[in-house]
Short mmCIF file of C-alpha atoms in Angstrom, two decimals:
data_model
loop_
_atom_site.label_atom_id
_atom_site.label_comp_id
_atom_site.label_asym_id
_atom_site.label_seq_id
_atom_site.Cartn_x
_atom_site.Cartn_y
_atom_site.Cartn_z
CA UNK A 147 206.76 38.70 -35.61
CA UNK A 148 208.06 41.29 -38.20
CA UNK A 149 208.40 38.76 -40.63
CA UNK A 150 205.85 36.75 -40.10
CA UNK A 151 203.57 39.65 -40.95
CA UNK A 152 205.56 40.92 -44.21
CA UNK A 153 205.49 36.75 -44.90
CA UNK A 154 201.70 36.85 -44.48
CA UNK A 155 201.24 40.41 -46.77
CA UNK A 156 203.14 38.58 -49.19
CA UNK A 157 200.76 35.10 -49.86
CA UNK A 158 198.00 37.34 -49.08
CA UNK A 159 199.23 39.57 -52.31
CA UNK A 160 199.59 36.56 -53.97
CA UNK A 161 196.77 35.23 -53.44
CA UNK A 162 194.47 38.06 -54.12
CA UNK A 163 196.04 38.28 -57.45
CA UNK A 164 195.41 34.66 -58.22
CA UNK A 165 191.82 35.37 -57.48
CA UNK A 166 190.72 38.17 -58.53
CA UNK A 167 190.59 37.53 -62.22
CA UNK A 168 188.27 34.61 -61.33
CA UNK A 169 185.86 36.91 -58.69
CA UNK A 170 185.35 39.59 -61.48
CA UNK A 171 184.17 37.46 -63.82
CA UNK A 172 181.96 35.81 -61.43
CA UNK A 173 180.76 39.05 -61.01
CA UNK A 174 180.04 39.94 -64.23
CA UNK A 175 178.61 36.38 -64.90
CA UNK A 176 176.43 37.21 -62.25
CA UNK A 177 175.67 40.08 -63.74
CA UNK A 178 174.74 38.74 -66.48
CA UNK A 179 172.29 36.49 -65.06
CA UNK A 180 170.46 39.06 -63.37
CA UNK A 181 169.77 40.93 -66.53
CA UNK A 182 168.82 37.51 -68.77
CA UNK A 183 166.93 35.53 -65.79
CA UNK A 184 163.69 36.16 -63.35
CA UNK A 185 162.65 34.92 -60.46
CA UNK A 186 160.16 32.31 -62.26
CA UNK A 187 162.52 31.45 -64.73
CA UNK A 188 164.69 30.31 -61.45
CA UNK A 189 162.20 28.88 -59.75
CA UNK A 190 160.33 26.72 -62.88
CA UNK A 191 164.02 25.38 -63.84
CA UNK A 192 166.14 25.13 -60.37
CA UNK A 193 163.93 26.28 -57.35
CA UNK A 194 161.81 23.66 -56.59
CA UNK A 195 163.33 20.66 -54.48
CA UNK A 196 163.24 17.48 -56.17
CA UNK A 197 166.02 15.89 -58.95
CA UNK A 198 165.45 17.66 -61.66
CA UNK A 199 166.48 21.27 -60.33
CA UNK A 200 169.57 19.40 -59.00
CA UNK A 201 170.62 17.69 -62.27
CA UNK A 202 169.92 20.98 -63.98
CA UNK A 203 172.22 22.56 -61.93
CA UNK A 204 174.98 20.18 -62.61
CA UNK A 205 174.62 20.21 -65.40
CA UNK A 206 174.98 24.09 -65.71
CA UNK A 207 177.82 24.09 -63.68
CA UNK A 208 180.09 21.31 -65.71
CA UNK A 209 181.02 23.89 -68.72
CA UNK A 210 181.57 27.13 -67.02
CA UNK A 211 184.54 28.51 -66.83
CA UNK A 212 184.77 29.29 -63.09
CA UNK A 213 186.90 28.47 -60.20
CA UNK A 214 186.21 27.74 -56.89
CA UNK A 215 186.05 31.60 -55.36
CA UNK A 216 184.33 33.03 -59.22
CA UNK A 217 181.58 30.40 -58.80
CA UNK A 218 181.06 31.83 -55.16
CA UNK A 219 178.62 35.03 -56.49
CA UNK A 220 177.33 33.57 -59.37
CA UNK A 221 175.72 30.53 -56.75
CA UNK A 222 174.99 33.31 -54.16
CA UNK A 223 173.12 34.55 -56.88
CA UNK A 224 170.78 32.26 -57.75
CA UNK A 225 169.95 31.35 -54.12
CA UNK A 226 169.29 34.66 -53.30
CA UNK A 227 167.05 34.86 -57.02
CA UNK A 228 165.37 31.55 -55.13
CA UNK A 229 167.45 28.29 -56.36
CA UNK A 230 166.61 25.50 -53.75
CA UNK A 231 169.70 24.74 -51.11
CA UNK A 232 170.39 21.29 -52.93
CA UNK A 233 170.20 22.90 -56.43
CA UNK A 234 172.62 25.82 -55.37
CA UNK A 235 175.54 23.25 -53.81
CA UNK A 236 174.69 20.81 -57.05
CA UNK A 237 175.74 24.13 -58.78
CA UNK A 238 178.69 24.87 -56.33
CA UNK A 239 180.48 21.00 -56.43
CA UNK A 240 179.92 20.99 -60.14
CA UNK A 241 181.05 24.05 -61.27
CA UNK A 242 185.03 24.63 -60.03
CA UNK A 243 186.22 21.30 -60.82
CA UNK A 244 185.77 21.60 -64.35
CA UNK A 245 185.29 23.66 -67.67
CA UNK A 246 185.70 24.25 -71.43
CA UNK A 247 189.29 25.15 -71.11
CA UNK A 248 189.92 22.92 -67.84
CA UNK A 249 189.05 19.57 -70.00
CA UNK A 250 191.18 21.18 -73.11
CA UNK A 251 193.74 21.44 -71.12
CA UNK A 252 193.25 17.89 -69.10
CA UNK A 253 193.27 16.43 -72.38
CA UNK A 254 196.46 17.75 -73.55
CA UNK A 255 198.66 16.85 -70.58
CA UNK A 256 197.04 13.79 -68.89
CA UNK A 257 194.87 12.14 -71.78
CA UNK A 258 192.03 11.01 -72.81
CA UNK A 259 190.84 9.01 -69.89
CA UNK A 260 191.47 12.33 -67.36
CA UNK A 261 189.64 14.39 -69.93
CA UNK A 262 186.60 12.09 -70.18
CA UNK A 263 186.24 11.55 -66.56
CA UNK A 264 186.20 14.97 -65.23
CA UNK A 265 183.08 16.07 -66.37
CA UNK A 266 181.25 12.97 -65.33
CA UNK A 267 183.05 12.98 -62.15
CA UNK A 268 182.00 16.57 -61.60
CA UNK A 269 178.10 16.11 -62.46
CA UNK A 270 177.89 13.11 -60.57
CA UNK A 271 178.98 14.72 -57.11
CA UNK A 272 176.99 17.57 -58.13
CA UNK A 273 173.99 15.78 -58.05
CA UNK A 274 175.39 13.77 -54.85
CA UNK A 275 175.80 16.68 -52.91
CA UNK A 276 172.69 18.63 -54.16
CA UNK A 277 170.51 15.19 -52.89
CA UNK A 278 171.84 14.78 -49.92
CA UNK A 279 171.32 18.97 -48.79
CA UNK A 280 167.77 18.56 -49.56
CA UNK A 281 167.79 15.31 -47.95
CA UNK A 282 169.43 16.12 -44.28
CA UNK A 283 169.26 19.82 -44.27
CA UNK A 284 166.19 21.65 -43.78
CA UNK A 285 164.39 22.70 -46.60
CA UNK A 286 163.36 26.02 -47.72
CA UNK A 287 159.71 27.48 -47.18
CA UNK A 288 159.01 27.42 -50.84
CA UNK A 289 156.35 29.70 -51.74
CA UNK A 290 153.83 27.75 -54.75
CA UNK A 291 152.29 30.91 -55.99
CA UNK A 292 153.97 33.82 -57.82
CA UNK A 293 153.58 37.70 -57.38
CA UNK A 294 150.99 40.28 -58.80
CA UNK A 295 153.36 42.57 -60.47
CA UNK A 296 155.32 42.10 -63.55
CA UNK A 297 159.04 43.53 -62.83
CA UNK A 298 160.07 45.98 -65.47
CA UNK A 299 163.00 45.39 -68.17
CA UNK A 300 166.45 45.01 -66.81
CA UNK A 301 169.33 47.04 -68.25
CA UNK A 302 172.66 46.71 -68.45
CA UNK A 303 172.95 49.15 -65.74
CA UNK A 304 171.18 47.50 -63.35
CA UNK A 305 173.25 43.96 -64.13
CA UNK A 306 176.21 46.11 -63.37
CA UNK A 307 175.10 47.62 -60.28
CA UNK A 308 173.82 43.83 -59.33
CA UNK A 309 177.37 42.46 -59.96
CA UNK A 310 179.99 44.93 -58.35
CA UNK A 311 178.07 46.76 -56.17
CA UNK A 312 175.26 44.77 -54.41
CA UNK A 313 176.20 41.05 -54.64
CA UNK A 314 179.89 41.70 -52.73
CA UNK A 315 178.48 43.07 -49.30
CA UNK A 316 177.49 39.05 -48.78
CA UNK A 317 180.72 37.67 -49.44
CA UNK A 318 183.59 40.57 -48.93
CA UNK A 319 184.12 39.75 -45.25
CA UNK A 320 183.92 36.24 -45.64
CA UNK A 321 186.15 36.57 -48.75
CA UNK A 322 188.65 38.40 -46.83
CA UNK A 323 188.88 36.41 -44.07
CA UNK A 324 189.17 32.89 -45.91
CA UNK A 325 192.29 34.50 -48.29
CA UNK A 326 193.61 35.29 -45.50
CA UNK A 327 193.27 31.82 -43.75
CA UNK A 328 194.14 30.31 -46.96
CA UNK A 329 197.93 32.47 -47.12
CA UNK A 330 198.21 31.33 -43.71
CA UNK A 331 197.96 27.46 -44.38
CA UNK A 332 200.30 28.13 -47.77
CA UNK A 333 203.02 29.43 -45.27
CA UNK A 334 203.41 26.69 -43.64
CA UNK A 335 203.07 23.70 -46.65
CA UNK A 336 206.04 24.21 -48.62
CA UNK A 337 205.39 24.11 -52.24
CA UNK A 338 207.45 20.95 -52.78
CA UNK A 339 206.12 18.63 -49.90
CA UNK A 340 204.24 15.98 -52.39
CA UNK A 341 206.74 15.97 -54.92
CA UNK A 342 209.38 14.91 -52.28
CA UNK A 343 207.23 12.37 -50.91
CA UNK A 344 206.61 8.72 -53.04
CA UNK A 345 203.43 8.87 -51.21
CA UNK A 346 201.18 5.46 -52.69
CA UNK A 347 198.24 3.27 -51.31
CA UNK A 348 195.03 4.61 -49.64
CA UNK A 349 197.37 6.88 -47.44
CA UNK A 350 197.99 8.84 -50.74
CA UNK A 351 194.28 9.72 -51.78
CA UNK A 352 193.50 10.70 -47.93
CA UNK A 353 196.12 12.42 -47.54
CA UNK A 354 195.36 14.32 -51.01
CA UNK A 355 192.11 14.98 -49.95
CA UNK A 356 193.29 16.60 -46.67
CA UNK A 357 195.36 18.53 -48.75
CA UNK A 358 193.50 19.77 -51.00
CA UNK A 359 190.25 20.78 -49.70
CA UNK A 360 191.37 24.24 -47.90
CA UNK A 361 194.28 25.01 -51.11
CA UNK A 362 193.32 27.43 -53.92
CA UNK A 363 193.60 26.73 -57.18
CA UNK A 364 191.46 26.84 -60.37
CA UNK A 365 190.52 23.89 -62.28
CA UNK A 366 192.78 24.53 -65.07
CA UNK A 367 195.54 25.42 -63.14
CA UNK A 368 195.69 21.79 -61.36
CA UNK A 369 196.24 20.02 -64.37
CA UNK A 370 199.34 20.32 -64.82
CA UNK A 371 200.43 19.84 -61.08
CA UNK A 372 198.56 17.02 -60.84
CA UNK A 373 200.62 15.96 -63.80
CA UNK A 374 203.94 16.70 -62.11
CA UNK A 375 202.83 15.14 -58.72
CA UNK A 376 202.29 11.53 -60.84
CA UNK A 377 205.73 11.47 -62.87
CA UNK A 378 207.15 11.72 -59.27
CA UNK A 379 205.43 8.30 -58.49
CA UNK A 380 202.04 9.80 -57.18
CA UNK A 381 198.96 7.20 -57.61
CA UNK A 382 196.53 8.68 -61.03
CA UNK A 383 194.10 8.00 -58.11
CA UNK A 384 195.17 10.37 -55.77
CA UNK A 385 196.39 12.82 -58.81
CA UNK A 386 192.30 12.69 -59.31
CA UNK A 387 191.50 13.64 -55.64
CA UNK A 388 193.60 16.67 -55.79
CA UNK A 389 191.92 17.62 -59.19
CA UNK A 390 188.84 17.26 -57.43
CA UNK A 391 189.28 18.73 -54.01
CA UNK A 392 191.69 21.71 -54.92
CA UNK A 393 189.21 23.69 -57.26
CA UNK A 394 186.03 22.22 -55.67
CA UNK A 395 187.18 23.62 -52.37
CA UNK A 396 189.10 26.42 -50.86
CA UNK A 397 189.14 27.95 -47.43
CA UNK A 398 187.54 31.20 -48.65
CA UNK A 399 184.46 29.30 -50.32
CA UNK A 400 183.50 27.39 -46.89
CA UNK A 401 183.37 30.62 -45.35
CA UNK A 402 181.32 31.96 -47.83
CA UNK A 403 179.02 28.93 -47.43
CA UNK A 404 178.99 28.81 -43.84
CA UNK A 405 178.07 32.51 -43.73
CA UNK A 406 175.15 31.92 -46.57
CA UNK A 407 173.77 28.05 -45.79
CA UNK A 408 175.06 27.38 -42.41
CA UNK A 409 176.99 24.82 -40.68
CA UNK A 410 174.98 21.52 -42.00
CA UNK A 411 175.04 22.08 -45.38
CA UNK A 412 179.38 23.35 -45.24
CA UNK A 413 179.46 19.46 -43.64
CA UNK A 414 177.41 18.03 -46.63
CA UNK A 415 179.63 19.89 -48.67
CA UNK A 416 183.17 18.94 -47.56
CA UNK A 417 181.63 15.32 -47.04
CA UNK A 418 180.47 14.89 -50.11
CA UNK A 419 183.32 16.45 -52.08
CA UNK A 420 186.10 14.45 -50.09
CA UNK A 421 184.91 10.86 -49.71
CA UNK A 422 183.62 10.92 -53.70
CA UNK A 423 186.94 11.95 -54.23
CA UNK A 424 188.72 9.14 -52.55
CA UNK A 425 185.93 6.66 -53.85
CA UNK A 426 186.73 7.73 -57.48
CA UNK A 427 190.30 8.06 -56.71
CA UNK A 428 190.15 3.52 -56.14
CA UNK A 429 188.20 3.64 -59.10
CA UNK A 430 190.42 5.43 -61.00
CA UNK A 431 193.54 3.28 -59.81
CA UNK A 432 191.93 0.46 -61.29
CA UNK A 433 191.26 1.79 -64.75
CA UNK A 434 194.43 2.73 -64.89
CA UNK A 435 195.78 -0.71 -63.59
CA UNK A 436 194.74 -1.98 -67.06
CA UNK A 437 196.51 1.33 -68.94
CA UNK A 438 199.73 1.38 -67.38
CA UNK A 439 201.56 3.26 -70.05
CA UNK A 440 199.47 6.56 -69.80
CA UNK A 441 202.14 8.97 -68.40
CA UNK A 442 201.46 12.79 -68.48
CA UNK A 443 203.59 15.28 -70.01
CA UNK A 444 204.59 18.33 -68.84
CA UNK A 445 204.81 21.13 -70.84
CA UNK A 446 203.52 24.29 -68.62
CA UNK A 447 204.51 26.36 -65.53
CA UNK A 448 202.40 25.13 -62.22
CA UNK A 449 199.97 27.70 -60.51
CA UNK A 450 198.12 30.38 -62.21
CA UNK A 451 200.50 31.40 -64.43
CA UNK A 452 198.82 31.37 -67.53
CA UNK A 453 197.31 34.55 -66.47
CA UNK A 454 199.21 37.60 -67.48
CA UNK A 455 200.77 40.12 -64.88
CA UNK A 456 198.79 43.38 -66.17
CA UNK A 457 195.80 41.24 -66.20
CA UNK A 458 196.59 40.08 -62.82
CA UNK A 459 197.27 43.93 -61.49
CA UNK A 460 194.30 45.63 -63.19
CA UNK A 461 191.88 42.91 -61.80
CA UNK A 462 193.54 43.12 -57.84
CA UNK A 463 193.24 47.14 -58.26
CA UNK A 464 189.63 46.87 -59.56
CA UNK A 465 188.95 44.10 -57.21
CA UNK A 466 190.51 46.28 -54.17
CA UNK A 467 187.98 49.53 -55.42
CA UNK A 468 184.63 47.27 -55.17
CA UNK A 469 185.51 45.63 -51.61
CA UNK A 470 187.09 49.10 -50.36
CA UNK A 471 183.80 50.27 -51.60
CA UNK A 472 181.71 47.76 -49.76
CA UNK A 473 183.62 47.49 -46.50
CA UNK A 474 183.01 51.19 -46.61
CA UNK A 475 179.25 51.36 -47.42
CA UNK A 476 178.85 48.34 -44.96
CA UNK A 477 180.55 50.54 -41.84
CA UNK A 478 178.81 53.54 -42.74
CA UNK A 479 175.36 51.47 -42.77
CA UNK A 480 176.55 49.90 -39.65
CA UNK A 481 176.87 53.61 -37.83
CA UNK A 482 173.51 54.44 -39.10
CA UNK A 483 171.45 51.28 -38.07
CA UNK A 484 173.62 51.77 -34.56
CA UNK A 485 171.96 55.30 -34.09
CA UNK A 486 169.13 54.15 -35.48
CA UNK A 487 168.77 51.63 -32.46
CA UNK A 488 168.45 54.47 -30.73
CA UNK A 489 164.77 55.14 -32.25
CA UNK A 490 163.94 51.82 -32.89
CA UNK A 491 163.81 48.32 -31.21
CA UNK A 492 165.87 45.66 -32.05
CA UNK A 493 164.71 42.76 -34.09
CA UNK A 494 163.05 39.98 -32.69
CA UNK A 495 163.42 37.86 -35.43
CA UNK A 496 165.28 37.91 -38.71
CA UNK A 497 164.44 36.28 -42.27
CA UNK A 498 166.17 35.70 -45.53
CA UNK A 499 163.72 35.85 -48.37
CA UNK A 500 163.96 34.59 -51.43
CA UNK A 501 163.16 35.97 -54.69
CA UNK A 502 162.56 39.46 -54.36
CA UNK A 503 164.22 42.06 -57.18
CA UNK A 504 162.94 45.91 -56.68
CA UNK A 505 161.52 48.09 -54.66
CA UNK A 506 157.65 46.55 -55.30
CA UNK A 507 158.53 43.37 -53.51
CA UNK A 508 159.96 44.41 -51.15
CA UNK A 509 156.90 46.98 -50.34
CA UNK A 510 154.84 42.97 -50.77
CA UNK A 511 156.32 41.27 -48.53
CA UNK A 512 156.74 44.24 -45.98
CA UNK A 513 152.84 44.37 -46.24
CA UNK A 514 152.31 40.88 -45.76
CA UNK A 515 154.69 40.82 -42.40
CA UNK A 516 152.73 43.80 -41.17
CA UNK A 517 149.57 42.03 -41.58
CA UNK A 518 150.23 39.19 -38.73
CA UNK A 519 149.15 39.74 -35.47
CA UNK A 520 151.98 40.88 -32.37
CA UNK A 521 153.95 42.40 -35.31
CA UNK A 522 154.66 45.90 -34.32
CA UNK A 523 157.60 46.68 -36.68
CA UNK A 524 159.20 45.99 -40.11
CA UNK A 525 162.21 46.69 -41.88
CA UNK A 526 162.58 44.75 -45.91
CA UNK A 527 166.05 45.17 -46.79
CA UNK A 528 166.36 44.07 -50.76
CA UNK A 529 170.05 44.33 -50.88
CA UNK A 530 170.28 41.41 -48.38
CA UNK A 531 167.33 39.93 -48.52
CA UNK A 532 166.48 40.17 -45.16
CA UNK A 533 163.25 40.63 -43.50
CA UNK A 534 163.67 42.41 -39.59
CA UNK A 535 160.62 42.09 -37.43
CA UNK A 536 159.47 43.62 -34.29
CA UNK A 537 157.09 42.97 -31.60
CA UNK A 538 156.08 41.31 -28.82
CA UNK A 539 154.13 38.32 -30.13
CA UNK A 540 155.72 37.50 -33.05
CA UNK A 541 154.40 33.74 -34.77
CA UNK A 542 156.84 32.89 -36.71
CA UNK A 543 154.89 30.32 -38.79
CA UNK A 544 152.00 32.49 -39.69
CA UNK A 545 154.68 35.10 -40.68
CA UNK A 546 156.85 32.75 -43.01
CA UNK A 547 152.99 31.31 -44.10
CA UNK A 548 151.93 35.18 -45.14
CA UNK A 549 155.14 35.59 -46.91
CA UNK A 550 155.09 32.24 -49.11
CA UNK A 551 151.40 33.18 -50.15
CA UNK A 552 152.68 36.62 -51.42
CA UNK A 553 154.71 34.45 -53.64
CA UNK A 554 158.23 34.41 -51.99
CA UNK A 555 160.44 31.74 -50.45
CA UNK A 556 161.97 31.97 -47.02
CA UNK A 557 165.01 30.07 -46.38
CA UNK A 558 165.06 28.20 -43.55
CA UNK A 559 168.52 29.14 -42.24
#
């Protein structure tokens, strides 16, 4: 048990050094976003339901230079700033399984034809995945008007505060608990199990798939295993699913999802992500059929090692301050609400709105709850987003119908 445990501290170590590089600077990206974008910016360009806010999104995501656990706060972000469900996982399928330096890279070891079909690959299930949320999971109250109050200017201050202090008390227990999951399932898949295996056929790209959706790795980092895995004998086609599923997916991320969007839109997710994989994994196959001379070359360590140890320790210590932080803040709020139940009654029912940024619409919205009949108490929460509401005969649909005509969205989760 002993060693199990000092076994388990170890991937977890590991792990949390791969990603924390890739969380901070989807916290600062997020940051960033905060400070550049609005609400109606968010809303005119990705918040409405419908194609274009999905293709947009896509789009947005192909470039970026983030992973499958960095793109987790920057698409928490826009949700919570009031991106639609389907434009948020068109972001989220998009973004980790490519970038700038992912197709440099892709280019350099596995060619042209890798290079040019990663991007397309990646917007295409994007906007697969985006459609089908909006089609099967329940949509969003979206709100058609827009506040009375112009927000004042944003500083860098407040993107900072946004990034590393606010946005991680959604995702650091989720976060924990999926790197932890995720050391667990490295323990027991031994790091050489598909390159001793000629694994070939349809078996190969399932089997990929299987294997790849609850690994981390980044986008760039795959390249070069992927590589590896098809001068052993591995199909291009099921090299392709694991460039897909590995940096698409990752235990941590489903949590995060599951926590944020709920159990129907994780299955749309994983769905969508592993059977487009395996459908462009035949397709693949074939192109290369007629190309049968395009071998890879490896010339680079597997993993994340092209990031450098002191990076790699000064991101886990600063990463290790900001969840300490928030674990902390979150159990000290957690004693206070507990005594505060003491005063107060519980919630009858709880909402997520969308789109509020300060203190005024907060104060909106709180006013516009408190205006329904049977509502006896309120508590806005801008932090989380969360509306709790009191009394003892509550309507929901007049209260989500007051709260769209302020000029907010309420998810529907």
């Amino acid at each position: 048990m002993t060693e199990f445990l000092q076994d388990l501290f170890n991937e977890v170590t590991v792990l949390f050094g791969e990603l924390s590089p890739y969380l901070l600077l989807g916290f600062f990206i997020s940051g960033l976003l905060y400070i550049i974008t609005s609400k109606e910016m968010i809303i005119n360009h990705i918040g409405k339901p419908g194609y274009g806010s999905i293709i947009k999104a896509s789009m947005m995501g192909v470039p970026m230079p983030l992973c499958s656990c960095g793109v987790i706060p920057v698409s928490s972000s826009l949700y919570r700033l009031g991106a639609s469900k389907g434009a948020t996982i068109s972001f989220l399928i998009s973004t980790p399984q490519t970038g700038v330096d992912s197709i440099a890279i892709t280019y350099a070891i596995l060619g042209p034809i890798f290079a040019l079909l990663r991007p397309i690959i990646s917007l295409i299930t994007g906007i697969i995945g985006g459609l089908l949320v909006e089609k099967i999971s329940p949509g969003d109250y979206i709100s058609e008007t827009t506040p009375d109050h112009q927000h004042k200017k944003k500083r860098l201050l407040d993107g900072f505060k946004y990034a590393f202090i606010e946005l991680p008390q959604d995702i650091a227990i989720p976060l924990i608990k999926g790197i932890i999951l995720a050391a667990i399932i490295s323990m027991f898949i031994p790091e050489n199990f598909f390159l001793d295996y000629n694994i070939k056929g349809f078996y190969s790209l399932i089997l990929m798939a299987i294997a790849g959706i609850p690994m981390y790795i980044c986008a760039t980092a795959s390249v070069p295993i992927a590589g590896a895995l098809m001068l052993k004998g591995l199909d291009p086609g099921a090299a392709l699913v694991f460039l897909m599923t590995g940096p698409a997916t990752n235990i941590a991320t489903i949590t995060i999802i599951l926590n944020t969007l709920g159990t129907r839109v994780v299955s749309i997710y994983l769905a969508v992500v592993g059977i487009a994989s395996i459908i462009f994994g035949i397709f693949v196959n074939k192109i290369f059929a007629y190309y049968p001379h395009q071998l890879p070359i490896i010339g680079q360590e597997l993993g994340h090692h092209h990031i450098s140890s002191w990076m790699t320790m000064t991101c886990s210590i600063a990463m290790i301050m900001i969840l300490g932080y928030t674990i902390m803040n979150r159990f000290i709020l957690r004693m206070a609400d507990s005594s505060d139940k003491l005063k107060q009654p519980s919630a009858d029912l709880t909402l997520l709105i969308k789109g509020m940024t300060c203190n005024h619409c907060t104060s909106t919205v709180q006013e516009a709850i408190q205006s329904c009949e049977g509502v006896d108490d309120v508590n806005v929460d801008l932090d989380s987003g969360k509306a709790y509401i009191s009394g003892g005969n509550i309507d929901k649909e007049s209260i989500i119908n007051k709260i769209i005509n302020s000029g907010y969205s309420v998810s529907s989760q």
